[in-house]
CSV table of C-alpha atoms in Angstrom, one decimal:
chain,number,residue,atom,x,y,z
A,1,ALA,CA,25.9,186.8,209.7
A,2,ALA,CA,28.7,186.1,211.4
A,3,GLU,CA,27.9,183.0,212.6
A,4,HIS,CA,26.5,181.7,209.4
A,5,LYS,CA,29.5,182.4,207.8
A,6,ARG,CA,32.0,180.4,210.5
A,7,ASP,CA,29.5,177.4,209.8
A,8,ALA,CA,29.6,177.7,206.1
A,9,GLU,CA,33.8,177.7,206.3
A,10,GLU,CA,33.5,174.9,208.6
A,11,GLY,CA,31.3,173.2,206.2
A,12,ARG,CA,33.4,174.0,203.1
A,13,ILE,CA,36.6,172.3,205.0
A,14,MET,CA,34.8,169.2,205.9
A,15,LYS,CA,33.5,168.9,202.0
A,16,ARG,CA,37.5,169.5,201.1
A,17,LEU,CA,38.6,167.0,203.6
A,18,LEU,CA,35.8,164.3,202.3
A,19,VAL,CA,37.0,164.7,198.9
A,20,ILE,CA,40.3,164.1,199.5
A,21,TRP,CA,39.8,161.1,201.6
A,22,LEU,CA,37.3,159.9,199.4
A,23,ALA,CA,40.1,160.2,196.5
A,24,VAL,CA,42.4,157.7,198.5
A,25,CYS,CA,39.6,155.3,199.2
A,26,LEU,CA,38.8,155.5,195.5
A,27,LEU,CA,42.5,154.9,194.6
A,28,LEU,CA,42.7,151.8,197.0
A,29,LEU,CA,39.5,149.8,195.8
A,30,SER,CA,39.3,151.1,191.8
A,31,GLY,CA,42.7,148.5,190.9
A,32,CYS,CA,43.9,151.5,188.8
A,33,ILE,CA,47.1,151.3,190.5
A,34,GLU,CA,48.8,148.5,191.6
A,35,GLY,CA,52.1,148.2,193.9
A,36,ASP,CA,52.6,149.9,197.1
A,37,ILE,CA,50.5,153.1,197.0
A,38,SER,CA,53.1,155.1,198.9
A,39,HIS,CA,54.9,155.1,195.4
A,40,ILE,CA,52.0,157.3,194.1
A,41,GLY,CA,51.9,160.9,194.2
A,42,ILE,CA,48.2,162.0,193.7
A,43,VAL,CA,48.3,165.3,191.7
A,44,LYS,CA,45.3,167.4,192.9
A,45,GLY,CA,45.9,170.4,190.4
A,46,VAL,CA,48.0,171.2,187.3
A,47,ALA,CA,48.9,174.7,186.5
A,48,PHE,CA,51.0,175.7,183.0
A,49,ASP,CA,53.0,179.1,182.9
A,50,VAL,CA,55.2,180.1,180.0
A,51,GLY,CA,58.9,178.4,180.5
A,52,GLU,CA,62.2,179.9,179.9
A,53,THR,CA,63.7,176.9,178.3
A,54,GLY,CA,60.8,175.1,177.0
A,55,THR,CA,57.3,176.2,175.9
A,56,TYR,CA,55.9,175.8,178.9
A,57,ARG,CA,56.5,175.2,183.0
A,58,MET,CA,54.3,172.5,184.4
A,59,THR,CA,53.5,172.9,188.4
A,60,LEU,CA,51.9,169.8,189.9
A,61,CYS,CA,50.5,169.8,193.6
A,62,VAL,CA,50.6,166.9,194.7
A,63,LEU,CA,48.7,165.2,198.0
A,64,GLY,CA,51.1,165.4,201.1
A,65,LYS,CA,50.7,163.2,204.0
A,66,ASP,CA,49.3,166.2,206.1
A,67,GLY,CA,46.7,166.8,203.6
A,68,GLY,CA,48.3,169.6,202.2
A,69,GLY,CA,50.0,169.9,198.8
A,70,GLU,CA,53.4,169.7,197.6
A,71,LEU,CA,54.8,171.5,194.5
A,72,LEU,CA,56.9,169.7,191.5
A,73,SER,CA,57.9,171.9,188.4
A,74,ALA,CA,59.2,171.1,185.1
A,75,GLU,CA,59.7,172.9,181.5
A,76,GLY,CA,59.4,171.5,178.3
A,77,ASP,CA,57.4,171.5,175.1
A,78,THR,CA,55.0,168.5,176.0
A,79,ILE,CA,53.4,167.6,179.0
A,80,GLY,CA,54.8,163.8,178.7
A,81,GLU,CA,58.4,165.3,178.4
A,82,MET,CA,57.6,167.3,181.8
A,83,LYS,CA,55.8,164.7,183.9
A,84,ALA,CA,58.9,162.1,182.8
A,85,GLU,CA,61.3,164.9,184.3
A,86,ILE,CA,59.1,165.7,187.7
A,87,ALA,CA,59.0,161.8,187.9
A,88,LYS,CA,63.0,162.2,188.0
A,89,LYS,CA,62.6,164.7,191.0
A,90,THR,CA,60.6,162.5,193.2
A,91,SER,CA,59.9,158.9,194.5
A,92,LYS,CA,56.4,159.0,193.9
A,93,TYR,CA,55.3,158.5,190.4
A,94,PRO,CA,52.8,161.7,189.8
A,95,PHE,CA,49.0,160.0,189.3
A,96,GLY,CA,46.6,162.4,187.5
A,97,GLY,CA,43.4,160.0,187.8
A,98,HIS,CA,42.0,162.7,190.6
A,99,ASN,CA,43.1,165.8,189.2
A,100,GLN,CA,40.4,168.2,190.0
A,101,ILE,CA,42.0,171.5,188.0
A,102,VAL,CA,43.8,172.9,185.2
A,103,LEU,CA,45.1,176.3,185.5
A,104,ILE,CA,46.4,178.0,182.6
A,105,SER,CA,48.4,181.8,182.5
A,106,ASP,CA,46.7,184.2,180.2
A,107,GLU,CA,50.7,184.9,179.4
A,108,LEU,CA,50.5,181.6,177.0
A,109,LYS,CA,49.7,182.6,173.6
A,110,SER,CA,47.1,179.5,173.3
A,111,SER,CA,45.6,176.8,175.4
A,112,GLU,CA,45.0,174.2,172.4
A,113,TYR,CA,47.6,171.6,173.5
A,114,ILE,CA,46.8,172.1,177.2
A,115,ILE,CA,43.1,171.7,176.9
A,116,LYS,CA,43.3,168.8,174.0
A,117,HIS,CA,45.7,166.7,176.3
A,118,PHE,CA,43.5,166.8,179.5
A,119,ALA,CA,40.2,166.3,177.3
A,120,SER,CA,41.9,163.2,175.6
A,121,GLU,CA,42.3,159.5,177.2
A,122,GLU,CA,45.9,160.3,177.5
A,123,GLY,CA,44.8,163.3,180.7
A,124,GLN,CA,43.4,160.5,182.8
A,125,ARG,CA,40.1,162.1,183.4
A,126,ASN,CA,38.7,162.4,179.9
A,127,GLY,CA,38.2,165.7,180.8
A,128,ALA,CA,36.3,166.4,183.6
A,129,GLU,CA,39.0,168.8,185.2
A,130,TYR,CA,37.9,172.3,185.6
A,131,ILE,CA,39.9,174.7,183.3
A,132,ALA,CA,40.8,178.2,184.2
A,133,ILE,CA,42.3,181.3,182.9
A,134,VAL,CA,44.9,183.0,185.2
A,135,LYS,CA,46.3,186.6,185.2
A,136,GLY,CA,49.6,186.6,185.5
A,137,GLU,CA,51.6,183.4,186.7
A,138,ALA,CA,49.3,180.6,187.3
A,139,ALA,CA,51.7,178.1,189.7
A,140,PRO,CA,51.0,180.5,192.6
A,141,CYS,CA,47.3,179.4,192.7
A,142,LEU,CA,48.2,176.1,193.9
A,143,THR,CA,49.8,177.4,196.9
A,144,LEU,CA,46.7,179.6,198.5
A,145,GLU,CA,45.0,178.4,201.3
A,146,ASN,CA,42.0,180.7,201.8
A,147,ASP,CA,40.1,180.8,205.3
A,148,GLY,CA,42.4,177.7,205.9
A,149,LEU,CA,41.1,175.3,203.6
A,150,ILE,CA,42.9,173.1,201.4
A,151,ALA,CA,44.8,174.3,197.8
A,152,PRO,CA,44.0,173.2,195.5
A,153,VAL,CA,40.9,171.7,196.5
A,154,ASP,CA,40.2,175.0,197.8
A,155,SER,CA,40.0,177.0,194.3
A,156,VAL,CA,37.5,174.3,193.3
A,157,GLY,CA,35.3,175.3,196.1
A,158,ILE,CA,35.5,179.0,195.2
A,159,ILE,CA,34.9,178.6,191.5
A,160,ASP,CA,31.7,176.6,192.5
A,161,ASP,CA,30.5,179.3,195.2
A,162,ALA,CA,31.1,181.9,192.4
A,163,GLN,CA,29.0,180.0,190.1
A,164,GLU,CA,26.2,179.2,192.6
A,165,ASN,CA,26.2,183.3,193.6
A,166,GLY,CA,26.2,183.9,189.9
A,167,GLU,CA,29.2,185.5,188.8
A,168,ILE,CA,30.3,182.6,186.4
A,169,LEU,CA,29.9,179.6,184.6
A,170,ARG,CA,32.0,176.7,185.0
A,171,ALA,CA,34.0,174.9,181.9
A,172,THR,CA,35.9,171.5,182.1
A,173,ALA,CA,38.7,170.7,179.7
A,174,LEU,CA,36.2,168.3,177.6
A,175,MET,CA,33.3,171.8,177.3
A,176,ALA,CA,36.2,173.7,176.1
A,177,LYS,CA,37.8,171.3,173.5
A,178,ASN,CA,34.3,170.6,172.2
A,179,ALA,CA,33.3,174.4,172.1
A,180,SER,CA,36.6,175.7,170.5
A,181,GLU,CA,35.9,172.9,167.9
A,182,GLY,CA,32.4,173.6,167.2
A,183,ILE,CA,31.2,176.6,164.6
A,184,GLY,CA,31.4,179.2,167.2
A,185,ASN,CA,34.7,178.0,168.2
A,186,SER,CA,34.3,179.9,171.5
A,187,ILE,CA,33.3,179.3,175.0
A,188,THR,CA,33.9,181.2,178.7
A,189,VAL,CA,35.9,179.9,181.4
A,190,PRO,CA,36.9,181.2,184.6
A,191,TYR,CA,39.3,184.0,185.0
A,192,CYS,CA,41.1,184.0,188.1
A,193,ALA,CA,43.8,185.6,189.9
A,194,VAL,CA,45.9,186.0,193.0
A,195,GLU,CA,45.0,189.0,195.0
A,196,ASP,CA,46.2,189.7,198.3
A,197,GLU,CA,47.5,186.5,198.2
A,198,ARG,CA,43.9,185.2,197.9
A,199,PHE,CA,42.8,182.9,194.8
A,200,THR,CA,40.0,185.5,193.1
A,201,VAL,CA,37.7,184.7,190.8
A,202,LEU,CA,37.5,187.7,188.6
A,203,GLY,CA,34.8,186.9,186.2
A,204,MET,CA,34.8,185.3,182.4
A,205,ALA,CA,37.2,184.9,180.1
A,206,VAL,CA,36.5,184.2,176.8
A,207,LEU,CA,38.4,181.4,174.7
A,208,ASN,CA,38.0,181.6,171.1
A,209,ASP,CA,40.1,178.9,169.3
A,210,TYR,CA,41.8,178.1,172.5
A,211,GLN,CA,42.9,182.0,172.6
A,212,VAL,CA,41.8,184.3,175.2
A,213,THR,CA,40.5,187.3,172.9
A,214,GLY,CA,38.4,189.4,176.2
A,215,ILE,CA,37.5,189.3,179.0
A,216,LEU,CA,33.5,189.7,180.2
A,217,THR,CA,32.6,192.8,182.1
A,218,GLU,CA,30.6,192.0,185.1
A,219,ARG,CA,27.5,193.5,183.1
A,220,GLU,CA,28.5,191.1,180.2
A,221,ALA,CA,28.8,188.0,182.1
A,222,LEU,CA,25.4,188.7,183.6
A,223,GLY,CA,23.6,188.5,180.2
A,224,ALA,CA,26.1,185.4,179.1
A,225,ARG,CA,24.9,183.5,182.0
A,226,PHE,CA,20.7,184.4,181.0
A,227,LEU,CA,21.6,183.7,177.4
A,228,LEU,CA,23.4,180.3,178.4
A,229,ASN,CA,20.5,178.7,180.9
A,230,GLY,CA,23.3,179.0,183.7
A,231,SER,CA,20.9,178.1,186.3
A,232,ASP,CA,17.4,178.8,187.5
A,233,ARG,CA,18.4,180.8,190.6
A,234,MET,CA,20.6,183.8,190.6
A,235,ARG,CA,21.4,186.9,192.3
A,236,MET,CA,21.8,190.2,191.2
A,237,VAL,CA,22.2,193.9,192.6
A,238,VAL,CA,20.1,196.4,191.5
A,239,ASP,CA,20.8,200.2,191.4
A,240,GLN,CA,17.7,202.1,192.6
A,241,ASP,CA,18.3,206.1,193.3
A,242,GLY,CA,21.8,205.4,193.9
A,243,VAL,CA,20.9,202.9,196.5
A,244,GLN,CA,22.0,199.4,195.9
A,245,ALA,CA,19.5,196.7,197.0
A,246,ASP,CA,20.5,192.8,196.5
A,247,VAL,CA,17.5,190.9,194.3
A,248,GLU,CA,17.4,187.1,194.0
A,249,LEU,CA,15.8,185.6,191.1
A,250,ARG,CA,14.0,182.7,191.1
A,251,ASP,CA,12.4,180.1,188.6
A,252,ILE,CA,14.3,181.8,185.8
A,253,ARG,CA,13.1,180.5,182.2
A,254,VAL,CA,14.7,182.1,179.1
A,255,GLU,CA,13.4,181.4,175.8
A,256,LEU,CA,15.6,182.3,172.6
A,257,ALA,CA,13.7,182.3,169.4
A,258,VAL,CA,15.5,182.1,165.7
A,259,LYS,CA,14.3,184.9,163.3
A,260,GLU,CA,15.5,185.6,160.0
A,261,ARG,CA,17.3,188.8,161.2
A,262,GLY,CA,18.2,187.8,164.5
A,263,TYR,CA,17.1,186.6,167.8
A,264,GLU,CA,14.3,187.2,170.4
A,265,VAL,CA,14.8,186.5,173.8
A,266,THR,CA,12.2,186.5,176.6
A,267,VAL,CA,13.2,185.9,180.3
A,268,GLU,CA,10.9,185.4,183.1
A,269,ALA,CA,11.3,185.0,187.1
A,270,LEU,CA,10.7,185.7,190.5
A,271,VAL,CA,12.0,188.0,192.5
A,272,GLU,CA,12.7,187.9,196.0
A,273,THR,CA,14.2,191.2,198.1
A,274,GLY,CA,14.6,192.3,201.1
A,275,ARG,CA,13.1,196.0,200.5
A,276,ARG,CA,9.5,195.8,200.4
A,277,GLU,CA,9.0,199.8,199.7
A,278,ASP,CA,8.5,200.9,196.1
A,279,ARG,CA,9.0,197.0,194.7
A,280,LYS,CA,7.0,198.1,191.5
A,281,LYS,CA,9.8,200.4,190.4
A,282,LEU,CA,12.5,198.2,191.6
A,283,LEU,CA,10.9,195.5,189.6
A,284,GLU,CA,11.4,197.9,186.7
A,285,ILE,CA,14.6,198.9,187.6
A,286,ALA,CA,15.8,195.5,187.7
A,287,GLN,CA,13.7,194.4,184.3
A,288,GLY,CA,16.1,197.0,182.2
A,289,GLN,CA,19.3,196.1,184.1
A,290,ILE,CA,18.8,192.3,182.7
A,291,GLU,CA,17.8,193.4,179.4
A,292,ASP,CA,20.8,195.8,178.9
A,293,CYS,CA,23.0,193.1,180.2
A,294,ILE,CA,21.7,190.6,177.6
A,295,ARG,CA,22.2,193.2,175.0
A,296,GLU,CA,25.5,193.8,175.9
A,297,ALA,CA,26.6,189.9,176.1
A,298,PHE,CA,25.0,189.6,172.8
A,299,ALA,CA,27.5,192.6,171.7
A,300,ALA,CA,30.5,191.3,172.8
A,301,ALA,CA,29.7,187.5,171.4
A,302,GLN,CA,29.5,189.5,168.1
A,303,GLU,CA,33.0,191.0,168.4
A,304,GLU,CA,34.9,188.3,170.6
A,305,GLY,CA,33.4,185.2,169.8
A,306,ASP,CA,30.3,183.3,169.8
A,307,PHE,CA,30.8,182.1,173.1
A,308,LEU,CA,26.8,182.2,173.9
A,309,ASN,CA,26.5,179.1,171.7
A,310,LEU,CA,24.5,180.8,169.3
A,311,ALA,CA,25.5,178.8,165.7
A,312,ALA,CA,24.5,175.7,167.3
A,313,ARG,CA,21.0,176.8,168.0
A,314,THR,CA,21.0,178.8,164.7
A,315,LEU,CA,22.4,176.5,162.2
A,316,ASN,CA,22.4,172.6,163.8
A,317,GLY,CA,18.5,172.5,162.7
A,318,ASN,CA,19.1,173.6,159.1
A,319,PRO,CA,21.9,172.0,157.1
A,320,GLN,CA,21.8,174.3,154.2
A,321,MET,CA,22.6,177.3,156.7
A,322,LEU,CA,25.2,175.0,158.6
A,323,GLU,CA,27.0,174.6,154.9
A,324,GLN,CA,26.5,178.1,153.9
A,325,TYR,CA,27.9,179.8,157.4
A,326,ARG,CA,30.8,177.0,158.5
A,327,ASP,CA,33.4,178.9,157.9
A,328,SER,CA,32.2,182.4,158.1
A,329,TRP,CA,29.7,182.0,161.1
A,330,GLN,CA,31.1,185.1,163.0
A,331,GLU,CA,31.0,187.5,160.1
A,332,ARG,CA,27.3,186.5,160.2
A,333,LEU,CA,26.6,186.9,163.7
A,334,ARG,CA,27.6,190.5,163.7
A,335,GLU,CA,24.9,190.8,161.0
A,336,LEU,CA,22.2,189.9,163.4
A,337,SER,CA,20.2,191.9,166.0
A,338,MET,CA,18.8,190.5,169.2
A,339,THR,CA,15.3,192.2,170.7
A,340,VAL,CA,15.2,191.3,174.6
A,341,THR,CA,11.4,191.2,176.6
A,342,VAL,CA,12.3,190.5,180.7
A,343,LYS,CA,9.3,189.8,182.8
A,344,LEU,CA,9.4,190.0,186.2
A,345,ASN,CA,7.1,189.2,189.4
């Protein structure tokens, strides 16, 4: 197990270094930048915190010669203003065409201006960057190097791993903008923190109209992944008679039918587990846990915002209902119910 973990860590290191090298090559070959490359600072990550003299404090992590990052900060009320202040502090012009992540402190009242900027042409990547909400101050996330990996490329990899392990769903700036301006006005984004000097994914935060309205519990997050068809493979822990068993779900199929008074959800999946004894009982317990998680995710969406995208599934095919509930969807959602059926083999 230790050897496998070491091989995985080495693989991640090589992947991050390759990403950096490709970014430099693309920069040189794309023709996007004219002049001497030595005068360009390639932005790898951006963090936003509450400012003391302005609305925001923006911190850029700019690629260094050794593959690490130099942090540059400025305060202001607009991104253009802060970028101009940062440009005065360095001989390198900050170029965001290869930025990978935007980290937003949960201490900011709203992320609307930030997300809209990065989802637009002004953002230089048209919204392709990951968006994450950070518990407390966001800037320290740009300095951490977990297990020798390079920040913030490291944080991107950790978010990717968390999605693959079934813990969260990734979100980009463009996804957050589109969801926030849709009928449901809501989306889930990774919720992160600095813990023991490490970048850590805590779970998923609910953005409703660009504001954090709740943090999903682990069970709500798992239910959300099913309802959002997050992946066809997922890991979960089943508590069987006080003993925890690791279960991997494969070939996951989720069907959601819209009914007059609510929704009918059917989940089918194949189960793999190291425990062979009493498999039938294990499947029954796992089935019950999944049903409960989905119901809890639905209840959270009724209270915190339609991060499950139920508005689109319900209203987009019905123009009359769309017009009727365009401005009152959340109230309507609270009136609906959900039945859940899970079939595991």
